[in-house]
mmCIF file of C-alpha atoms in Angstrom:
data_model
loop_
_atom_site.group_PDB
_atom_site.id
_atom_site.type_symbol
_atom_site.label_atom_id
_atom_site.label_comp_id
_atom_site.label_asym_id
_atom_site.label_seq_id
_atom_site.Cartn_x
_atom_site.Cartn_y
_atom_site.Cartn_z
ATOM 1 C CA MET A 1 19.751 -5.386 -5.858
ATOM 2 C CA VAL A 2 18.294 -5.838 -2.610
ATOM 3 C CA SER A 3 20.400 -6.301 0.389
ATOM 4 C CA GLU A 4 20.470 -9.257 3.310
ATOM 5 C CA LEU A 5 18.023 -8.590 6.545
ATOM 6 C CA PRO A 6 17.366 -10.667 9.297
ATOM 7 C CA GLN A 7 15.153 -13.095 8.833
ATOM 8 C CA TYR A 8 12.000 -13.209 11.382
ATOM 9 C CA THR A 9 12.543 -14.570 14.806
ATOM 10 C CA PRO A 10 10.552 -14.361 18.254
ATOM 11 C CA ASP A 11 13.559 -12.679 19.645
ATOM 12 C CA HIS A 12 13.126 -9.955 17.293
ATOM 13 C CA ASP A 13 9.252 -9.180 19.155
ATOM 14 C CA ILE A 14 7.419 -7.280 16.404
ATOM 15 C CA ARG A 15 5.785 -4.193 17.977
ATOM 16 C CA LEU A 16 4.726 -2.197 14.917
ATOM 17 C CA VAL A 17 2.947 -3.626 11.560
ATOM 18 C CA VAL A 18 2.307 -1.318 9.048
ATOM 19 C CA LEU A 19 0.181 -2.687 6.023
ATOM 20 C CA ASP A 20 -0.997 -1.672 2.613
ATOM 21 C CA MET A 21 -4.528 -1.407 1.630
ATOM 22 C CA ALA A 22 -5.941 -1.318 -1.583
ATOM 23 C CA GLY A 23 -5.299 -5.908 -2.899
ATOM 24 C CA THR A 24 -3.704 -6.222 1.057
ATOM 25 C CA THR A 25 -6.182 -5.038 3.809
ATOM 26 C CA VAL A 26 -8.977 -4.640 0.817
ATOM 27 C CA ALA A 27 -10.315 -5.532 -2.446
ATOM 28 C CA ASP A 28 -10.946 -3.439 -4.506
ATOM 29 C CA GLY A 29 -11.574 -5.585 -8.308
ATOM 30 C CA GLY A 30 -9.430 -3.749 -10.459
ATOM 31 C CA LEU A 31 -11.045 -0.399 -8.857
ATOM 32 C CA VAL A 32 -7.670 0.600 -9.552
ATOM 33 C CA GLU A 33 -8.098 0.163 -13.292
ATOM 34 C CA GLN A 34 -11.156 1.303 -14.004
ATOM 35 C CA ALA A 35 -9.907 4.899 -12.154
ATOM 36 C CA PHE A 36 -7.037 4.827 -14.769
ATOM 37 C CA ASP A 37 -9.534 4.913 -16.792
ATOM 38 C CA ALA A 38 -12.026 7.617 -16.348
ATOM 39 C CA ALA A 39 -8.035 9.827 -15.473
ATOM 40 C CA ALA A 40 -6.864 8.609 -19.163
ATOM 41 C CA ARG A 41 -10.353 9.695 -21.409
ATOM 42 C CA HIS A 42 -10.575 13.219 -19.142
ATOM 43 C CA MET A 43 -7.124 13.763 -20.633
ATOM 44 C CA GLY A 44 -7.386 12.752 -23.545
ATOM 45 C CA VAL A 45 -5.987 9.462 -24.416
ATOM 46 C CA GLU A 46 -8.362 7.106 -25.570
ATOM 47 C CA PRO A 47 -8.943 3.746 -23.836
ATOM 48 C CA GLY A 48 -7.993 1.176 -26.774
ATOM 49 C CA SER A 49 -4.768 3.165 -28.121
ATOM 50 C CA ALA A 50 -1.450 2.708 -27.733
ATOM 51 C CA GLU A 51 -0.707 5.739 -25.772
ATOM 52 C CA HIS A 52 -3.280 4.511 -23.380
ATOM 53 C CA ALA A 53 -2.063 0.731 -23.691
ATOM 54 C CA GLU A 54 1.299 2.147 -22.744
ATOM 55 C CA GLN A 55 0.123 3.995 -20.318
ATOM 56 C CA LEU A 56 -1.713 1.151 -18.624
ATOM 57 C CA ALA A 57 1.284 -0.918 -18.559
ATOM 58 C CA HIS A 58 2.835 1.191 -16.886
ATOM 59 C CA VAL A 59 0.520 2.236 -13.932
ATOM 60 C CA ARG A 60 -0.173 -2.357 -14.000
ATOM 61 C CA ALA A 61 3.832 -2.295 -13.128
ATOM 62 C CA THR A 62 4.105 0.660 -10.391
ATOM 63 C CA MET A 63 1.236 -0.921 -8.196
ATOM 64 C CA GLY A 64 1.295 0.282 -4.934
ATOM 65 C CA GLU A 65 3.683 3.483 -5.854
ATOM 66 C CA SER A 66 1.877 6.973 -4.972
ATOM 67 C CA LYS A 67 -1.020 7.287 -7.769
ATOM 68 C CA ILE A 68 0.403 11.305 -8.100
ATOM 69 C CA SER A 69 4.619 9.942 -8.923
ATOM 70 C CA VAL A 70 2.917 7.817 -11.650
ATOM 71 C CA PHE A 71 0.901 10.672 -13.039
ATOM 72 C CA ARG A 72 4.671 12.565 -13.397
ATOM 73 C CA HIS A 73 5.799 9.839 -14.901
ATOM 74 C CA LEU A 74 3.043 9.931 -17.204
ATOM 75 C CA PHE A 75 1.603 13.436 -18.635
ATOM 76 C CA GLY A 76 5.733 15.301 -17.408
ATOM 77 C CA ASP A 77 4.647 18.527 -15.869
ATOM 78 C CA GLU A 78 3.407 19.136 -12.885
ATOM 79 C CA ALA A 79 -0.009 20.415 -14.015
ATOM 80 C CA ALA A 80 -1.137 18.073 -15.937
ATOM 81 C CA ALA A 81 0.384 15.326 -13.788
ATOM 82 C CA ARG A 82 -2.155 16.652 -10.486
ATOM 83 C CA ARG A 83 -5.391 17.124 -13.368
ATOM 84 C CA ALA A 84 -4.698 13.731 -14.239
ATOM 85 C CA ASN A 85 -4.620 13.065 -10.308
ATOM 86 C CA THR A 86 -7.456 14.369 -9.761
ATOM 87 C CA ALA A 87 -9.322 12.984 -12.506
ATOM 88 C CA PHE A 88 -8.257 9.624 -11.085
ATOM 89 C CA GLU A 89 -9.306 10.608 -7.426
ATOM 90 C CA THR A 90 -12.616 11.318 -7.883
ATOM 91 C CA ALA A 91 -13.328 7.887 -10.156
ATOM 92 C CA TYR A 92 -12.250 5.907 -7.976
ATOM 93 C CA GLY A 93 -13.483 8.073 -4.607
ATOM 94 C CA GLU A 94 -17.263 7.420 -6.974
ATOM 95 C CA LEU A 95 -16.692 3.552 -7.282
ATOM 96 C CA VAL A 96 -15.591 3.233 -3.289
ATOM 97 C CA ASP A 97 -19.314 5.110 -2.697
ATOM 98 C CA GLY A 98 -21.108 2.816 -5.528
ATOM 99 C CA GLY A 99 -20.136 0.131 -3.209
ATOM 100 C CA ARG A 100 -17.077 -1.758 -5.187
ATOM 101 C CA MET A 101 -15.798 -2.177 -1.970
ATOM 102 C CA ALA A 102 -14.548 -5.106 0.469
ATOM 103 C CA PRO A 103 -12.308 -5.786 2.996
ATOM 104 C CA VAL A 104 -10.142 -8.898 2.290
ATOM 105 C CA PRO A 105 -11.232 -11.825 3.764
ATOM 106 C CA GLY A 106 -9.797 -12.159 7.339
ATOM 107 C CA ALA A 107 -8.080 -8.854 7.102
ATOM 108 C CA ARG A 108 -10.040 -7.486 9.625
ATOM 109 C CA GLU A 109 -9.706 -10.116 12.330
ATOM 110 C CA ALA A 110 -6.209 -10.927 11.425
ATOM 111 C CA ILE A 111 -5.874 -6.649 12.414
ATOM 112 C CA GLU A 112 -8.199 -7.343 15.069
ATOM 113 C CA ALA A 113 -6.087 -10.354 16.147
ATOM 114 C CA LEU A 114 -2.679 -7.727 16.216
ATOM 115 C CA ARG A 115 -3.822 -5.195 18.070
ATOM 116 C CA ALA A 116 -5.828 -7.580 20.754
ATOM 117 C CA ALA A 117 -1.715 -9.034 21.318
ATOM 118 C CA GLY A 118 -0.679 -5.855 21.918
ATOM 119 C CA ARG A 119 0.812 -5.205 18.286
ATOM 120 C CA THR A 120 0.599 -1.476 17.388
ATOM 121 C CA VAL A 121 -0.940 -0.914 13.376
ATOM 122 C CA VAL A 122 -1.251 1.161 11.107
ATOM 123 C CA LEU A 123 -2.262 0.971 7.406
ATOM 124 C CA SER A 124 -0.446 3.192 4.534
ATOM 125 C CA THR A 125 -1.811 2.955 1.160
ATOM 126 C CA GLY A 126 -0.181 4.847 -2.268
ATOM 127 C CA PHE A 127 -3.641 6.479 -2.202
ATOM 128 C CA ALA A 128 -4.020 10.576 -1.672
ATOM 129 C CA ARG A 129 -5.949 11.147 1.593
ATOM 130 C CA VAL A 130 -9.089 12.017 0.313
ATOM 131 C CA THR A 131 -9.203 8.575 -0.956
ATOM 132 C CA GLN A 132 -7.848 6.200 1.684
ATOM 133 C CA ASP A 133 -10.622 8.100 3.844
ATOM 134 C CA ALA A 134 -13.778 6.783 1.552
ATOM 135 C CA ILE A 135 -12.635 3.964 1.744
ATOM 136 C CA LEU A 136 -11.848 3.537 5.852
ATOM 137 C CA ALA A 137 -15.380 4.787 5.859
ATOM 138 C CA ALA A 138 -16.860 2.597 3.286
ATOM 139 C CA LEU A 139 -15.209 -0.422 5.196
ATOM 140 C CA GLY A 140 -16.783 1.124 8.620
ATOM 141 C CA TRP A 141 -12.547 0.800 9.410
ATOM 142 C CA GLN A 142 -12.304 4.886 10.359
ATOM 143 C CA ASP A 143 -11.415 3.296 14.088
ATOM 144 C CA LEU A 144 -10.423 -0.169 13.108
ATOM 145 C CA VAL A 145 -6.342 1.228 14.113
ATOM 146 C CA GLU A 146 -4.502 3.686 16.204
ATOM 147 C CA LEU A 147 -2.971 5.453 12.997
ATOM 148 C CA THR A 148 -3.290 5.437 8.709
ATOM 149 C CA LEU A 149 -0.707 7.311 6.681
ATOM 150 C CA CYS A 150 -0.280 8.583 2.384
ATOM 151 C CA PRO A 151 1.877 9.776 1.314
ATOM 152 C CA ALA A 152 1.265 13.857 2.075
ATOM 153 C CA ASP A 153 2.564 12.220 5.664
ATOM 154 C CA ALA A 154 5.083 10.971 4.890
ATOM 155 C CA GLY A 155 6.096 14.220 3.602
ATOM 156 C CA GLY A 156 4.972 13.040 -0.284
ATOM 157 C CA ARG A 157 7.263 10.229 -1.128
ATOM 158 C CA GLY A 158 5.119 7.102 -0.931
ATOM 159 C CA ARG A 159 6.327 3.642 -2.105
ATOM 160 C CA PRO A 160 8.554 2.129 -2.950
ATOM 161 C CA TYR A 161 10.639 4.954 -0.096
ATOM 162 C CA PRO A 162 10.699 3.902 3.127
ATOM 163 C CA ASP A 163 9.563 7.141 4.150
ATOM 164 C CA LEU A 164 5.106 5.789 4.970
ATOM 165 C CA VAL A 165 7.446 2.655 6.994
ATOM 166 C CA LEU A 166 9.533 5.026 9.392
ATOM 167 C CA THR A 167 6.756 7.940 9.753
ATOM 168 C CA ALA A 168 4.474 5.140 11.208
ATOM 169 C CA LEU A 169 7.212 4.129 13.286
ATOM 170 C CA LEU A 170 8.124 8.203 14.644
ATOM 171 C CA ARG A 171 4.577 8.666 14.722
ATOM 172 C CA THR A 172 3.594 5.486 17.065
ATOM 173 C CA ARG A 173 6.826 4.768 18.308
ATOM 174 C CA ALA A 174 5.725 1.589 18.707
ATOM 175 C CA THR A 175 9.395 0.575 19.573
ATOM 176 C CA ASP A 176 12.661 1.467 19.451
ATOM 177 C CA SER A 177 14.103 -0.466 16.775
ATOM 178 C CA VAL A 178 13.218 -1.123 12.840
ATOM 179 C CA GLN A 179 14.108 -4.450 13.540
ATOM 180 C CA ARG A 180 10.577 -5.365 15.224
ATOM 181 C CA ILE A 181 8.926 -4.497 12.242
ATOM 182 C CA ALA A 182 6.480 -5.790 10.033
ATOM 183 C CA VAL A 183 5.057 -4.896 6.391
ATOM 184 C CA ALA A 184 2.367 -6.189 4.467
ATOM 185 C CA GLY A 185 1.741 -5.802 0.982
ATOM 186 C CA ASP A 186 1.039 -7.127 -2.773
ATOM 187 C CA THR A 187 2.747 -5.636 -4.585
ATOM 188 C CA SER A 188 6.714 -4.902 -4.970
ATOM 189 C CA TYR A 189 7.133 -1.796 -3.796
ATOM 190 C CA ASP A 190 5.645 -2.518 -0.253
ATOM 191 C CA MET A 191 8.831 -4.774 -0.132
ATOM 192 C CA LEU A 192 11.046 -2.481 -1.545
ATOM 193 C CA SER A 193 9.553 0.095 1.025
ATOM 194 C CA GLY A 194 9.719 -2.454 4.122
ATOM 195 C CA ARG A 195 13.331 -3.806 2.895
ATOM 196 C CA ARG A 196 14.461 -0.164 2.543
ATOM 197 C CA ALA A 197 12.764 0.821 6.229
ATOM 198 C CA GLY A 198 14.826 -1.717 7.744
ATOM 199 C CA ALA A 199 11.819 -4.099 9.340
ATOM 200 C CA SER A 200 13.166 -7.917 9.826
ATOM 201 C CA VAL A 201 9.681 -9.379 8.430
ATOM 202 C CA VAL A 202 8.505 -7.862 4.809
ATOM 203 C CA ALA A 203 5.251 -10.406 3.683
ATOM 204 C CA GLY A 204 3.898 -10.206 0.333
ATOM 205 C CA VAL A 205 0.538 -11.343 -0.142
ATOM 206 C CA LEU A 206 -0.628 -13.393 -3.341
ATOM 207 C CA THR A 207 -4.061 -11.306 -2.623
ATOM 208 C CA GLY A 208 -3.388 -8.291 -5.066
ATOM 209 C CA ALA A 209 -1.519 -7.461 -8.055
ATOM 210 C CA HIS A 210 2.285 -9.501 -8.516
ATOM 211 C CA ASP A 211 2.966 -13.121 -7.867
ATOM 212 C CA ALA A 212 5.109 -14.878 -5.571
ATOM 213 C CA ASP A 213 8.553 -14.813 -7.640
ATOM 214 C CA ARG A 214 7.379 -10.697 -8.048
ATOM 215 C CA LEU A 215 7.460 -10.370 -4.553
ATOM 216 C CA THR A 216 10.333 -12.720 -3.029
ATOM 217 C CA ALA A 217 12.769 -10.889 -6.450
ATOM 218 C CA ALA A 218 11.962 -7.514 -4.524
ATOM 219 C CA GLY A 219 12.583 -8.570 -1.664
ATOM 220 C CA ALA A 220 10.091 -10.342 0.841
ATOM 221 C CA THR A 221 10.477 -12.286 3.273
ATOM 222 C CA HIS A 222 7.802 -14.352 2.745
ATOM 223 C CA VAL A 223 5.370 -15.030 0.615
ATOM 224 C CA LEU A 224 1.788 -15.499 2.900
ATOM 225 C CA GLY A 225 -2.012 -16.272 0.489
ATOM 226 C CA SER A 226 -3.382 -13.194 2.288
ATOM 227 C CA VAL A 227 -2.524 -10.995 5.262
ATOM 228 C CA ALA A 228 -4.764 -13.714 7.305
ATOM 229 C CA GLU A 229 -1.596 -15.324 8.148
ATOM 230 C CA LEU A 230 -0.103 -12.895 9.664
ATOM 231 C CA PRO A 231 -0.545 -12.984 12.977
ATOM 232 C CA ALA A 232 -0.037 -17.042 12.462
ATOM 233 C CA LEU A 233 3.239 -16.050 10.813
ATOM 234 C CA LEU A 234 4.290 -13.517 13.643
ATOM 235 C CA GLY A 235 3.762 -15.566 16.201
ATOM 236 C CA VAL A 236 0.198 -13.972 17.907
ATOM 237 C CA VAL A 237 -2.747 -16.367 17.292
#
């Protein structure tokens, strides 16, 4: 059960904004599932099999979670999980390099508006650093924000733990209160992470994996059509 947190008011004066990448600021067109297919084949699980269908259902249910954690669940021992994760990251990187990646419409403009209004913006992901860097390079976003984070930067735990959000706070020192943090993402795990970190704005967006009902059930304080609406929500435009 999600605990109650204060709703956002202008008095909270949001200073730190932590944004998810794939599905939130970045449109990847289903590349996660395509890369999973490649990883599954690498591990001897053929698309169309009952085992593949079961594993794919888990991947869809855990969108937003650290990918190595997903593969630990699917393949059990650490060595197998790491082999699967490496195959996934390689396949995803090749798809990114092939031009299969684009910003969510209005995402860059939203980030720039937030920064122009004095907010610190951090991009976070459940991917490994090598994949995150490939996405940033493909979009030309290497210098778009003050800080980018992957699970390894937060001690290895990604969403739904609060670690990425709290690491963003500790690294940037953008505010003295978790209530001055806003989190936005497209999955239930993004919502859980934001709520557990104490953020007063935990905004679900409808450009990715999960629908409004699922985002709300996981604790979204707001549901937006896309991240392009976030600056208006925070009163900076």
